[in-house]
């Protein structure tokens, strides 16, 4: 077998001290719902260690893959990705249908690692300056496969020493390619951290929760800007202090988790337009970094509707748009821009209905 490749194995010089445990090396940031590497420990009066210096550029996630009925005719495997205590970023689920993915005690942690990378890649971690992703696990199989064995398997086309195809070949190959591409594209440096199960209890519990989820199998990760923005609005915005303040000011209801009553983003976009708060920074606060590609068309449509019918429930309006404005603290859309006036004229709408413009707009 090829020797271990240290570039994928996380290690900390702090672990050389006998009284330092893996738990001491993780700082749980409750304001962000993320965990980061502790690079320096202080020593309190009673000999208790405390994080004296945090390296916020390293994101620490803990994963687990569980399998009920492993080796039986009807196994069921789950995965979990744990970011921190009570973090809204924590996720768990069941592996895809067995006809698509094997359900075993070895495939489950591989799939969990894949989801960890996907979740981080699809989330809003760039503004945090994350440079390194450390995946903490108690699966020696996972760590050894991705940090040692995979290079030898590449040489043999994933045939092991017994002449058989490597188990979970496609998951291993997928992970290997994801990590290599992330390094090549200078996105994230991805490392694995092998710990004892005693230091990985949170993701273990989270993975077990997945067996009680109402959906049968986990869905594929979001692939479009709209999907990513919907997830951001439903799961992330409520934890952003600026988004919370914005929503309180404008009486926008933020969805909670994945509740079934969520009906979309139109009402929130409409409220921003109706109050004149439809600006890029506010869209980013509610819908994340993909907001432009996700909601710009709906924003434009609502703007035109408001500009060509500048009435609301405040003025006796009774249509659907006006009904969305009934709880607004005020109704004062932004004036039409020159570009909007030009588009409206091209549509021959200005001649038919009033538009909220000023003489300065028309002469400018």
Short mmCIF file of the C-alpha atoms (twelve columns), coordinates in Angstrom:
data_MODEL
# 
_entry.id   MODEL 
# 
loop_
_atom_site.group_PDB 
_atom_site.id 
_atom_site.type_symbol 
_atom_site.label_atom_id 
_atom_site.label_alt_id 
_atom_site.label_comp_id 
_atom_site.label_asym_id 
_atom_site.label_seq_id 
_atom_site.Cartn_x 
_atom_site.Cartn_y 
_atom_site.Cartn_z 
_atom_site.pdbx_PDB_model_num 
ATOM 1   C CA . UNK A 1   0.000   0.000  0.000   1 
ATOM 2   C CA . UNK A 2   1.044   3.554  -0.579  1 
ATOM 3   C CA . UNK A 3   2.209   5.447  2.464   1 
ATOM 4   C CA . UNK A 4   -0.042  7.949  4.166   1 
ATOM 5   C CA . UNK A 5   -0.149  11.322 2.456   1 
ATOM 6   C CA . UNK A 6   0.008   13.905 5.231   1 
ATOM 7   C CA . UNK A 7   -1.445  16.672 3.081   1 
ATOM 8   C CA . UNK A 8   -4.919  15.286 3.785   1 
ATOM 9   C CA . UNK A 9   -4.491  14.499 7.470   1 
ATOM 10  C CA . UNK A 10  -5.168  17.143 10.080  1 
ATOM 11  C CA . UNK A 11  -2.784  17.328 12.989  1 
ATOM 12  C CA . UNK A 12  -2.196  19.931 15.665  1 
ATOM 13  C CA . UNK A 13  0.988   20.472 17.661  1 
ATOM 14  C CA . UNK A 14  -1.237  21.046 20.687  1 
ATOM 15  C CA . UNK A 15  -2.100  17.336 20.753  1 
ATOM 16  C CA . UNK A 16  1.414   16.540 21.945  1 
ATOM 17  C CA . UNK A 17  0.364   17.674 25.415  1 
ATOM 18  C CA . UNK A 18  -1.144  14.897 27.508  1 
ATOM 19  C CA . UNK A 19  -3.860  17.071 29.013  1 
ATOM 20  C CA . UNK A 20  -5.124  18.314 25.627  1 
ATOM 21  C CA . UNK A 21  -8.014  16.459 24.004  1 
ATOM 22  C CA . UNK A 22  -9.617  16.882 20.559  1 
ATOM 23  C CA . UNK A 23  -12.458 18.788 22.218  1 
ATOM 24  C CA . UNK A 24  -9.965  21.464 23.304  1 
ATOM 25  C CA . UNK A 25  -9.032  22.183 19.689  1 
ATOM 26  C CA . UNK A 26  -12.512 23.211 18.548  1 
ATOM 27  C CA . UNK A 27  -14.101 26.583 19.209  1 
ATOM 28  C CA . UNK A 28  -17.870 26.627 18.730  1 
ATOM 29  C CA . UNK A 29  -18.880 30.102 17.531  1 
ATOM 30  C CA . UNK A 30  -22.562 30.548 18.468  1 
ATOM 31  C CA . UNK A 31  -22.880 33.790 16.503  1 
ATOM 32  C CA . UNK A 32  -22.093 32.056 13.211  1 
ATOM 33  C CA . UNK A 33  -23.191 28.525 13.928  1 
ATOM 34  C CA . UNK A 34  -19.737 27.272 12.961  1 
ATOM 35  C CA . UNK A 35  -16.719 25.698 14.636  1 
ATOM 36  C CA . UNK A 36  -13.099 26.729 14.146  1 
ATOM 37  C CA . UNK A 37  -9.597  25.588 15.035  1 
ATOM 38  C CA . UNK A 38  -8.051  26.562 18.348  1 
ATOM 39  C CA . UNK A 39  -4.355  27.251 17.733  1 
ATOM 40  C CA . UNK A 40  -3.388  28.400 21.199  1 
ATOM 41  C CA . UNK A 41  -4.611  27.324 24.609  1 
ATOM 42  C CA . UNK A 42  -4.508  29.308 27.801  1 
ATOM 43  C CA . UNK A 43  -4.293  27.816 31.268  1 
ATOM 44  C CA . UNK A 44  -6.736  28.969 33.922  1 
ATOM 45  C CA . UNK A 45  -6.211  29.213 37.658  1 
ATOM 46  C CA . UNK A 46  -7.528  25.702 38.235  1 
ATOM 47  C CA . UNK A 47  -5.531  24.202 35.399  1 
ATOM 48  C CA . UNK A 48  -8.440  24.287 32.966  1 
ATOM 49  C CA . UNK A 49  -7.573  24.880 29.326  1 
ATOM 50  C CA . UNK A 50  -9.342  27.628 27.393  1 
ATOM 51  C CA . UNK A 51  -9.045  28.840 23.771  1 
ATOM 52  C CA . UNK A 52  -6.585  31.736 23.756  1 
ATOM 53  C CA . UNK A 53  -6.347  32.070 19.980  1 
ATOM 54  C CA . UNK A 54  -8.759  30.959 17.261  1 
ATOM 55  C CA . UNK A 55  -7.901  30.430 13.598  1 
ATOM 56  C CA . UNK A 56  -11.196 31.446 12.011  1 
ATOM 57  C CA . UNK A 57  -9.975  30.562 8.511   1 
ATOM 58  C CA . UNK A 58  -10.212 26.858 9.383   1 
ATOM 59  C CA . UNK A 59  -13.735 25.452 9.458   1 
ATOM 60  C CA . UNK A 60  -14.205 22.313 11.545  1 
ATOM 61  C CA . UNK A 61  -17.126 19.989 10.804  1 
ATOM 62  C CA . UNK A 62  -17.878 16.622 12.369  1 
ATOM 63  C CA . UNK A 63  -19.502 13.830 10.393  1 
ATOM 64  C CA . UNK A 64  -20.924 10.380 10.921  1 
ATOM 65  C CA . UNK A 65  -22.433 7.642  8.833   1 
ATOM 66  C CA . UNK A 66  -24.660 5.042  10.480  1 
ATOM 67  C CA . UNK A 67  -26.212 1.874  9.102   1 
ATOM 68  C CA . UNK A 68  -29.081 -0.124 10.563  1 
ATOM 69  C CA . UNK A 69  -29.158 -3.750 9.530   1 
ATOM 70  C CA . UNK A 70  -25.669 -3.628 8.054   1 
ATOM 71  C CA . UNK A 71  -25.071 -6.763 5.994   1 
ATOM 72  C CA . UNK A 72  -28.744 -7.768 5.982   1 
ATOM 73  C CA . UNK A 73  -31.159 -7.856 3.067   1 
ATOM 74  C CA . UNK A 74  -32.699 -4.497 4.033   1 
ATOM 75  C CA . UNK A 75  -30.056 -2.156 5.433   1 
ATOM 76  C CA . UNK A 76  -30.710 1.541  5.896   1 
ATOM 77  C CA . UNK A 77  -27.893 4.061  6.160   1 
ATOM 78  C CA . UNK A 78  -27.850 7.680  7.289   1 
ATOM 79  C CA . UNK A 79  -25.383 10.554 7.289   1 
ATOM 80  C CA . UNK A 80  -24.853 13.692 9.347   1 
ATOM 81  C CA . UNK A 81  -22.782 16.864 9.135   1 
ATOM 82  C CA . UNK A 82  -22.399 18.780 12.389  1 
ATOM 83  C CA . UNK A 83  -21.194 22.400 12.387  1 
ATOM 84  C CA . UNK A 84  -21.800 23.364 15.993  1 
ATOM 85  C CA . UNK A 85  -24.150 23.339 18.947  1 
ATOM 86  C CA . UNK A 86  -27.685 24.314 17.861  1 
ATOM 87  C CA . UNK A 87  -26.324 25.467 14.489  1 
ATOM 88  C CA . UNK A 88  -28.929 25.833 11.768  1 
ATOM 89  C CA . UNK A 89  -26.265 24.548 9.388   1 
ATOM 90  C CA . UNK A 90  -26.346 21.051 10.899  1 
ATOM 91  C CA . UNK A 91  -27.790 18.538 8.461   1 
ATOM 92  C CA . UNK A 92  -28.626 14.868 8.379   1 
ATOM 93  C CA . UNK A 93  -30.459 12.511 6.081   1 
ATOM 94  C CA . UNK A 94  -30.716 9.045  4.635   1 
ATOM 95  C CA . UNK A 95  -28.524 7.855  1.816   1 
ATOM 96  C CA . UNK A 96  -30.177 7.778  -1.621  1 
ATOM 97  C CA . UNK A 97  -32.258 4.775  -2.594  1 
ATOM 98  C CA . UNK A 98  -30.199 1.543  -2.375  1 
ATOM 99  C CA . UNK A 99  -30.539 1.090  -6.127  1 
ATOM 100 C CA . UNK A 100 -28.393 4.222  -6.451  1 
ATOM 101 C CA . UNK A 101 -26.088 3.978  -3.419  1 
ATOM 102 C CA . UNK A 102 -25.021 1.033  -1.271  1 
ATOM 103 C CA . UNK A 103 -26.231 1.169  2.336   1 
ATOM 104 C CA . UNK A 104 -23.354 -0.124 4.473   1 
ATOM 105 C CA . UNK A 105 -21.369 0.956  7.519   1 
ATOM 106 C CA . UNK A 106 -18.506 1.908  5.191   1 
ATOM 107 C CA . UNK A 107 -20.425 3.734  2.478   1 
ATOM 108 C CA . UNK A 108 -22.279 5.859  5.045   1 
ATOM 109 C CA . UNK A 109 -19.250 7.836  6.340   1 
ATOM 110 C CA . UNK A 110 -17.999 8.263  2.773   1 
ATOM 111 C CA . UNK A 111 -21.339 9.745  1.797   1 
ATOM 112 C CA . UNK A 112 -21.296 11.947 4.904   1 
ATOM 113 C CA . UNK A 113 -17.900 13.331 3.883   1 
ATOM 114 C CA . UNK A 114 -19.206 14.013 0.382   1 
ATOM 115 C CA . UNK A 115 -22.193 15.893 1.777   1 
ATOM 116 C CA . UNK A 116 -19.947 17.894 4.118   1 
ATOM 117 C CA . UNK A 117 -17.923 19.174 1.173   1 
ATOM 118 C CA . UNK A 118 -21.051 19.860 -0.893  1 
ATOM 119 C CA . UNK A 119 -22.766 21.746 1.927   1 
ATOM 120 C CA . UNK A 120 -19.729 23.937 2.513   1 
ATOM 121 C CA . UNK A 121 -19.260 24.568 -1.209  1 
ATOM 122 C CA . UNK A 122 -22.937 25.484 -1.613  1 
ATOM 123 C CA . UNK A 123 -23.129 27.689 1.474   1 
ATOM 124 C CA . UNK A 124 -22.092 31.234 2.241   1 
ATOM 125 C CA . UNK A 125 -18.667 30.616 3.703   1 
ATOM 126 C CA . UNK A 126 -16.630 32.769 1.324   1 
ATOM 127 C CA . UNK A 127 -17.331 36.001 3.235   1 
ATOM 128 C CA . UNK A 128 -15.994 34.282 6.356   1 
ATOM 129 C CA . UNK A 129 -12.608 33.797 4.698   1 
ATOM 130 C CA . UNK A 130 -12.602 30.016 5.098   1 
ATOM 131 C CA . UNK A 131 -9.431  28.521 3.631   1 
ATOM 132 C CA . UNK A 132 -9.326  25.032 5.159   1 
ATOM 133 C CA . UNK A 133 -12.085 22.509 5.810   1 
ATOM 134 C CA . UNK A 134 -11.308 19.922 8.480   1 
ATOM 135 C CA . UNK A 135 -13.637 16.910 8.474   1 
ATOM 136 C CA . UNK A 136 -13.629 15.222 11.875  1 
ATOM 137 C CA . UNK A 137 -14.623 11.557 11.959  1 
ATOM 138 C CA . UNK A 138 -14.036 8.389  13.950  1 
ATOM 139 C CA . UNK A 139 -14.056 6.259  10.787  1 
ATOM 140 C CA . UNK A 140 -10.523 4.981  10.229  1 
ATOM 141 C CA . UNK A 141 -11.745 3.429  6.974   1 
ATOM 142 C CA . UNK A 142 -12.706 6.860  5.619   1 
ATOM 143 C CA . UNK A 143 -9.481  8.587  6.631   1 
ATOM 144 C CA . UNK A 144 -7.179  5.823  5.444   1 
ATOM 145 C CA . UNK A 145 -9.034  5.437  2.148   1 
ATOM 146 C CA . UNK A 146 -8.798  9.134  1.253   1 
ATOM 147 C CA . UNK A 147 -5.401  9.959  2.743   1 
ATOM 148 C CA . UNK A 148 -3.454  6.786  1.971   1 
ATOM 149 C CA . UNK A 149 -5.008  4.043  -0.122  1 
ATOM 150 C CA . UNK A 150 -6.655  6.003  -2.910  1 
ATOM 151 C CA . UNK A 151 -3.391  6.781  -4.715  1 
ATOM 152 C CA . UNK A 152 -2.548  3.084  -4.920  1 
ATOM 153 C CA . UNK A 153 -6.079  2.278  -6.069  1 
ATOM 154 C CA . UNK A 154 -5.760  4.859  -8.825  1 
ATOM 155 C CA . UNK A 155 -2.744  2.987  -10.154 1 
ATOM 156 C CA . UNK A 156 -4.635  -0.324 -10.206 1 
ATOM 157 C CA . UNK A 157 -7.894  1.106  -11.553 1 
ATOM 158 C CA . UNK A 158 -9.463  0.516  -8.139  1 
ATOM 159 C CA . UNK A 159 -8.648  -3.180 -7.981  1 
ATOM 160 C CA . UNK A 160 -7.366  -4.318 -4.585  1 
ATOM 161 C CA . UNK A 161 -4.598  -6.793 -3.746  1 
ATOM 162 C CA . UNK A 162 -7.068  -9.689 -3.970  1 
ATOM 163 C CA . UNK A 163 -7.933  -8.794 -7.540  1 
ATOM 164 C CA . UNK A 164 -11.383 -7.503 -6.605  1 
ATOM 165 C CA . UNK A 165 -12.932 -4.111 -7.246  1 
ATOM 166 C CA . UNK A 166 -12.484 -1.795 -4.288  1 
ATOM 167 C CA . UNK A 167 -15.652 -1.542 -2.225  1 
ATOM 168 C CA . UNK A 168 -17.446 1.788  -2.633  1 
ATOM 169 C CA . UNK A 169 -15.187 2.551  -5.552  1 
ATOM 170 C CA . UNK A 170 -17.367 5.299  -7.005  1 
ATOM 171 C CA . UNK A 171 -17.847 7.137  -3.715  1 
ATOM 172 C CA . UNK A 172 -14.119 7.021  -3.000  1 
ATOM 173 C CA . UNK A 173 -13.323 8.154  -6.526  1 
ATOM 174 C CA . UNK A 174 -15.885 10.964 -6.297  1 
ATOM 175 C CA . UNK A 175 -14.463 12.223 -2.991  1 
ATOM 176 C CA . UNK A 176 -10.910 11.983 -4.271  1 
ATOM 177 C CA . UNK A 177 -11.818 14.062 -7.327  1 
ATOM 178 C CA . UNK A 178 -13.739 16.626 -5.258  1 
ATOM 179 C CA . UNK A 179 -10.796 17.165 -2.923  1 
ATOM 180 C CA . UNK A 180 -8.299  17.352 -5.780  1 
ATOM 181 C CA . UNK A 181 -10.451 19.832 -7.689  1 
ATOM 182 C CA . UNK A 182 -10.962 21.997 -4.607  1 
ATOM 183 C CA . UNK A 183 -7.194  22.159 -4.159  1 
ATOM 184 C CA . UNK A 184 -6.538  22.740 -7.845  1 
ATOM 185 C CA . UNK A 185 -9.091  25.565 -8.066  1 
ATOM 186 C CA . UNK A 186 -7.778  27.138 -4.861  1 
ATOM 187 C CA . UNK A 187 -11.168 26.864 -3.166  1 
ATOM 188 C CA . UNK A 188 -10.523 24.927 0.022   1 
ATOM 189 C CA . UNK A 189 -7.805  22.776 1.475   1 
ATOM 190 C CA . UNK A 190 -9.620  19.693 2.762   1 
ATOM 191 C CA . UNK A 191 -8.229  17.567 5.578   1 
ATOM 192 C CA . UNK A 192 -9.475  14.618 7.624   1 
ATOM 193 C CA . UNK A 193 -9.156  14.334 11.379  1 
ATOM 194 C CA . UNK A 194 -9.436  10.894 12.940  1 
ATOM 195 C CA . UNK A 195 -10.632 10.957 16.550  1 
ATOM 196 C CA . UNK A 196 -12.105 8.468  18.971  1 
ATOM 197 C CA . UNK A 197 -15.864 8.008  18.967  1 
ATOM 198 C CA . UNK A 198 -16.030 9.670  22.402  1 
ATOM 199 C CA . UNK A 199 -15.096 12.924 20.675  1 
ATOM 200 C CA . UNK A 200 -17.641 12.531 17.889  1 
ATOM 201 C CA . UNK A 201 -20.878 12.056 19.794  1 
ATOM 202 C CA . UNK A 202 -22.757 15.036 18.334  1 
ATOM 203 C CA . UNK A 203 -22.780 13.807 14.720  1 
ATOM 204 C CA . UNK A 204 -23.503 10.275 15.936  1 
ATOM 205 C CA . UNK A 205 -26.690 11.500 17.581  1 
ATOM 206 C CA . UNK A 206 -27.552 13.608 14.547  1 
ATOM 207 C CA . UNK A 207 -27.147 10.664 12.173  1 
ATOM 208 C CA . UNK A 208 -29.431 8.563  14.349  1 
ATOM 209 C CA . UNK A 209 -32.059 11.308 14.200  1 
ATOM 210 C CA . UNK A 210 -32.112 10.903 10.428  1 
ATOM 211 C CA . UNK A 211 -33.767 7.511  10.749  1 
ATOM 212 C CA . UNK A 212 -36.844 9.269  12.084  1 
ATOM 213 C CA . UNK A 213 -37.123 11.809 9.286   1 
ATOM 214 C CA . UNK A 214 -40.441 11.759 7.428   1 
ATOM 215 C CA . UNK A 215 -38.896 11.763 3.970   1 
ATOM 216 C CA . UNK A 216 -37.721 8.421  2.696   1 
ATOM 217 C CA . UNK A 217 -34.421 9.397  1.149   1 
ATOM 218 C CA . UNK A 218 -32.257 12.465 1.126   1 
ATOM 219 C CA . UNK A 219 -32.630 14.807 -1.815  1 
ATOM 220 C CA . UNK A 220 -29.802 15.780 -4.078  1 
ATOM 221 C CA . UNK A 221 -27.901 18.959 -3.148  1 
ATOM 222 C CA . UNK A 222 -29.252 22.198 -4.656  1 
ATOM 223 C CA . UNK A 223 -27.917 22.854 -8.136  1 
ATOM 224 C CA . UNK A 224 -29.557 26.129 -9.206  1 
ATOM 225 C CA . UNK A 225 -29.244 29.667 -7.833  1 
ATOM 226 C CA . UNK A 226 -32.960 29.659 -7.002  1 
ATOM 227 C CA . UNK A 227 -32.668 26.444 -4.991  1 
ATOM 228 C CA . UNK A 228 -29.673 27.800 -3.105  1 
ATOM 229 C CA . UNK A 229 -31.419 31.106 -2.421  1 
ATOM 230 C CA . UNK A 230 -34.546 29.333 -1.197  1 
ATOM 231 C CA . UNK A 231 -32.448 27.276 1.200   1 
ATOM 232 C CA . UNK A 232 -30.647 30.404 2.379   1 
ATOM 233 C CA . UNK A 233 -33.946 32.202 2.993   1 
ATOM 234 C CA . UNK A 234 -35.395 29.226 4.857   1 
ATOM 235 C CA . UNK A 235 -32.372 28.201 6.889   1 
ATOM 236 C CA . UNK A 236 -29.754 30.954 7.080   1 
ATOM 237 C CA . UNK A 237 -31.388 34.379 7.000   1 
ATOM 238 C CA . UNK A 238 -33.038 34.041 10.392  1 
ATOM 239 C CA . UNK A 239 -29.599 33.702 11.988  1 
ATOM 240 C CA . UNK A 240 -28.206 36.874 10.402  1 
ATOM 241 C CA . UNK A 241 -28.629 39.852 12.780  1 
ATOM 242 C CA . UNK A 242 -28.887 42.292 9.860   1 
ATOM 243 C CA . UNK A 243 -31.551 40.161 8.177   1 
ATOM 244 C CA . UNK A 244 -33.449 39.920 11.458  1 
ATOM 245 C CA . UNK A 245 -33.392 43.699 11.899  1 
ATOM 246 C CA . UNK A 246 -34.503 44.261 8.307   1 
ATOM 247 C CA . UNK A 247 -37.418 41.858 8.705   1 
ATOM 248 C CA . UNK A 248 -38.534 43.423 11.978  1 
ATOM 249 C CA . UNK A 249 -38.504 46.872 10.397  1 
ATOM 250 C CA . UNK A 250 -40.539 45.800 7.386   1 
ATOM 251 C CA . UNK A 251 -42.649 43.097 9.060   1 
ATOM 252 C CA . UNK A 252 -41.315 40.329 6.816   1 
ATOM 253 C CA . UNK A 253 -41.942 36.831 8.142   1 
ATOM 254 C CA . UNK A 254 -38.853 34.663 7.974   1 
ATOM 255 C CA . UNK A 255 -39.584 30.953 7.488   1 
ATOM 256 C CA . UNK A 256 -38.458 28.553 10.172  1 
ATOM 257 C CA . UNK A 257 -36.513 25.531 8.936   1 
ATOM 258 C CA . UNK A 258 -38.298 23.297 6.436   1 
ATOM 259 C CA . UNK A 259 -41.879 23.747 7.587   1 
ATOM 260 C CA . UNK A 260 -44.459 22.697 5.053   1 
ATOM 261 C CA . UNK A 261 -46.351 26.019 5.139   1 
ATOM 262 C CA . UNK A 262 -43.509 27.860 3.382   1 
ATOM 263 C CA . UNK A 263 -45.032 29.338 0.229   1 
ATOM 264 C CA . UNK A 264 -42.138 31.023 -1.532  1 
ATOM 265 C CA . UNK A 265 -40.241 34.282 -1.699  1 
ATOM 266 C CA . UNK A 266 -42.660 36.503 -3.620  1 
ATOM 267 C CA . UNK A 267 -44.116 38.129 -0.497  1 
ATOM 268 C CA . UNK A 268 -40.659 39.041 0.815   1 
ATOM 269 C CA . UNK A 269 -39.551 40.484 -2.539  1 
ATOM 270 C CA . UNK A 270 -42.824 42.393 -2.783  1 
ATOM 271 C CA . UNK A 271 -42.348 43.877 0.694   1 
ATOM 272 C CA . UNK A 272 -38.864 45.113 -0.185  1 
ATOM 273 C CA . UNK A 273 -40.215 46.735 -3.341  1 
ATOM 274 C CA . UNK A 274 -43.264 48.270 -1.651  1 
ATOM 275 C CA . UNK A 275 -41.170 49.919 1.051   1 
ATOM 276 C CA . UNK A 276 -38.378 51.061 -1.247  1 
ATOM 277 C CA . UNK A 277 -35.897 48.713 0.424   1 
ATOM 278 C CA . UNK A 278 -35.256 46.647 -2.708  1 
ATOM 279 C CA . UNK A 279 -31.512 47.165 -2.793  1 
ATOM 280 C CA . UNK A 280 -28.766 44.612 -3.466  1 
ATOM 281 C CA . UNK A 281 -27.496 44.465 0.106   1 
ATOM 282 C CA . UNK A 282 -30.982 43.720 1.424   1 
ATOM 283 C CA . UNK A 283 -31.571 40.997 -1.153  1 
ATOM 284 C CA . UNK A 284 -28.240 39.436 -0.165  1 
ATOM 285 C CA . UNK A 285 -29.259 39.489 3.506   1 
ATOM 286 C CA . UNK A 286 -32.423 37.538 2.789   1 
ATOM 287 C CA . UNK A 287 -31.454 35.312 -0.136  1 
ATOM 288 C CA . UNK A 288 -27.688 34.906 0.065   1 
ATOM 289 C CA . UNK A 289 -24.946 35.398 -2.537  1 
ATOM 290 C CA . UNK A 290 -26.978 33.864 -5.390  1 
ATOM 291 C CA . UNK A 291 -29.823 36.356 -5.003  1 
ATOM 292 C CA . UNK A 292 -29.202 38.177 -8.297  1 
ATOM 293 C CA . UNK A 293 -29.513 35.093 -10.478 1 
ATOM 294 C CA . UNK A 294 -32.327 33.733 -8.313  1 
ATOM 295 C CA . UNK A 295 -34.755 36.610 -7.793  1 
ATOM 296 C CA . UNK A 296 -33.804 39.405 -10.202 1 
ATOM 297 C CA . UNK A 297 -36.534 38.511 -12.710 1 
ATOM 298 C CA . UNK A 298 -39.225 38.374 -10.031 1 
ATOM 299 C CA . UNK A 299 -37.904 41.616 -8.584  1 
ATOM 300 C CA . UNK A 300 -38.117 43.254 -12.012 1 
ATOM 301 C CA . UNK A 301 -41.663 41.983 -12.588 1 
ATOM 302 C CA . UNK A 302 -42.853 43.246 -9.210  1 
ATOM 303 C CA . UNK A 303 -41.157 46.601 -9.758  1 
ATOM 304 C CA . UNK A 304 -42.987 47.075 -13.055 1 
ATOM 305 C CA . UNK A 305 -46.290 46.043 -11.498 1 
ATOM 306 C CA . UNK A 306 -45.819 48.504 -8.643  1 
ATOM 307 C CA . UNK A 307 -44.647 51.324 -10.903 1 
ATOM 308 C CA . UNK A 308 -47.570 50.935 -13.292 1 
ATOM 309 C CA . UNK A 309 -50.096 50.617 -10.489 1 
ATOM 310 C CA . UNK A 310 -48.696 52.749 -7.695  1 
ATOM 311 C CA . UNK A 311 -51.577 52.019 -5.354  1 
ATOM 312 C CA . UNK A 312 -51.769 49.631 -2.466  1 
ATOM 313 C CA . UNK A 313 -54.113 48.670 0.316   1 
ATOM 314 C CA . UNK A 314 -53.336 52.143 1.627   1 
ATOM 315 C CA . UNK A 315 -55.131 53.547 -1.437  1 
ATOM 316 C CA . UNK A 316 -57.950 51.034 -1.597  1 
ATOM 317 C CA . UNK A 317 -56.231 48.473 -3.797  1 
ATOM 318 C CA . UNK A 318 -57.833 45.033 -3.652  1 
ATOM 319 C CA . UNK A 319 -55.714 42.870 -5.969  1 
ATOM 320 C CA . UNK A 320 -53.252 40.191 -4.874  1 
ATOM 321 C CA . UNK A 321 -50.316 42.573 -4.849  1 
ATOM 322 C CA . UNK A 322 -52.151 45.048 -2.654  1 
ATOM 323 C CA . UNK A 323 -53.138 42.281 -0.243  1 
ATOM 324 C CA . UNK A 324 -49.451 41.502 0.268   1 
ATOM 325 C CA . UNK A 325 -48.919 45.102 1.363   1 
ATOM 326 C CA . UNK A 326 -51.564 45.118 4.090   1 
ATOM 327 C CA . UNK A 327 -49.076 44.502 6.914   1 
ATOM 328 C CA . UNK A 328 -46.380 46.808 5.563   1 
ATOM 329 C CA . UNK A 329 -45.389 49.608 7.955   1 
ATOM 330 C CA . UNK A 330 -45.617 52.049 5.043   1 
ATOM 331 C CA . UNK A 331 -45.906 52.081 1.253   1 
ATOM 332 C CA . UNK A 332 -43.272 54.083 -0.558  1 
ATOM 333 C CA . UNK A 333 -41.581 52.345 -3.522  1 
ATOM 334 C CA . UNK A 334 -38.438 53.816 -4.991  1 
ATOM 335 C CA . UNK A 335 -38.968 56.172 -7.903  1 
ATOM 336 C CA . UNK A 336 -38.481 54.687 -11.333 1 
ATOM 337 C CA . UNK A 337 -34.961 54.800 -12.664 1 
ATOM 338 C CA . UNK A 338 -34.177 56.095 -16.133 1 
ATOM 339 C CA . UNK A 339 -33.593 52.547 -17.309 1 
ATOM 340 C CA . UNK A 340 -36.970 51.449 -15.948 1 
ATOM 341 C CA . UNK A 341 -38.738 54.399 -17.547 1 
ATOM 342 C CA . UNK A 342 -37.172 53.500 -20.873 1 
ATOM 343 C CA . UNK A 343 -38.261 49.872 -20.590 1 
ATOM 344 C CA . UNK A 344 -41.775 50.855 -19.581 1 
ATOM 345 C CA . UNK A 345 -42.064 53.189 -22.545 1 
ATOM 346 C CA . UNK A 346 -40.917 50.436 -24.852 1 
ATOM 347 C CA . UNK A 347 -43.709 48.305 -23.451 1 
ATOM 348 C CA . UNK A 348 -46.115 51.174 -24.046 1 
ATOM 349 C CA . UNK A 349 -47.172 51.022 -20.429 1 
ATOM 350 C CA . UNK A 350 -46.431 54.583 -19.471 1 
ATOM 351 C CA . UNK A 351 -49.044 55.932 -21.887 1 
ATOM 352 C CA . UNK A 352 -51.741 53.733 -20.380 1 
ATOM 353 C CA . UNK A 353 -51.137 53.918 -16.652 1 
ATOM 354 C CA . UNK A 354 -49.434 56.356 -14.281 1 
ATOM 355 C CA . UNK A 355 -45.886 55.697 -13.215 1 
ATOM 356 C CA . UNK A 356 -44.252 56.997 -10.054 1 
ATOM 357 C CA . UNK A 357 -41.755 59.350 -11.701 1 
ATOM 358 C CA . UNK A 358 -40.795 62.980 -11.241 1 
ATOM 359 C CA . UNK A 359 -40.168 65.772 -13.715 1 
ATOM 360 C CA . UNK A 360 -36.504 65.450 -12.931 1 
ATOM 361 C CA . UNK A 361 -36.600 61.794 -13.942 1 
ATOM 362 C CA . UNK A 362 -38.200 62.632 -17.259 1 
ATOM 363 C CA . UNK A 363 -35.841 65.499 -18.039 1 
ATOM 364 C CA . UNK A 364 -32.681 63.832 -16.699 1 
# 
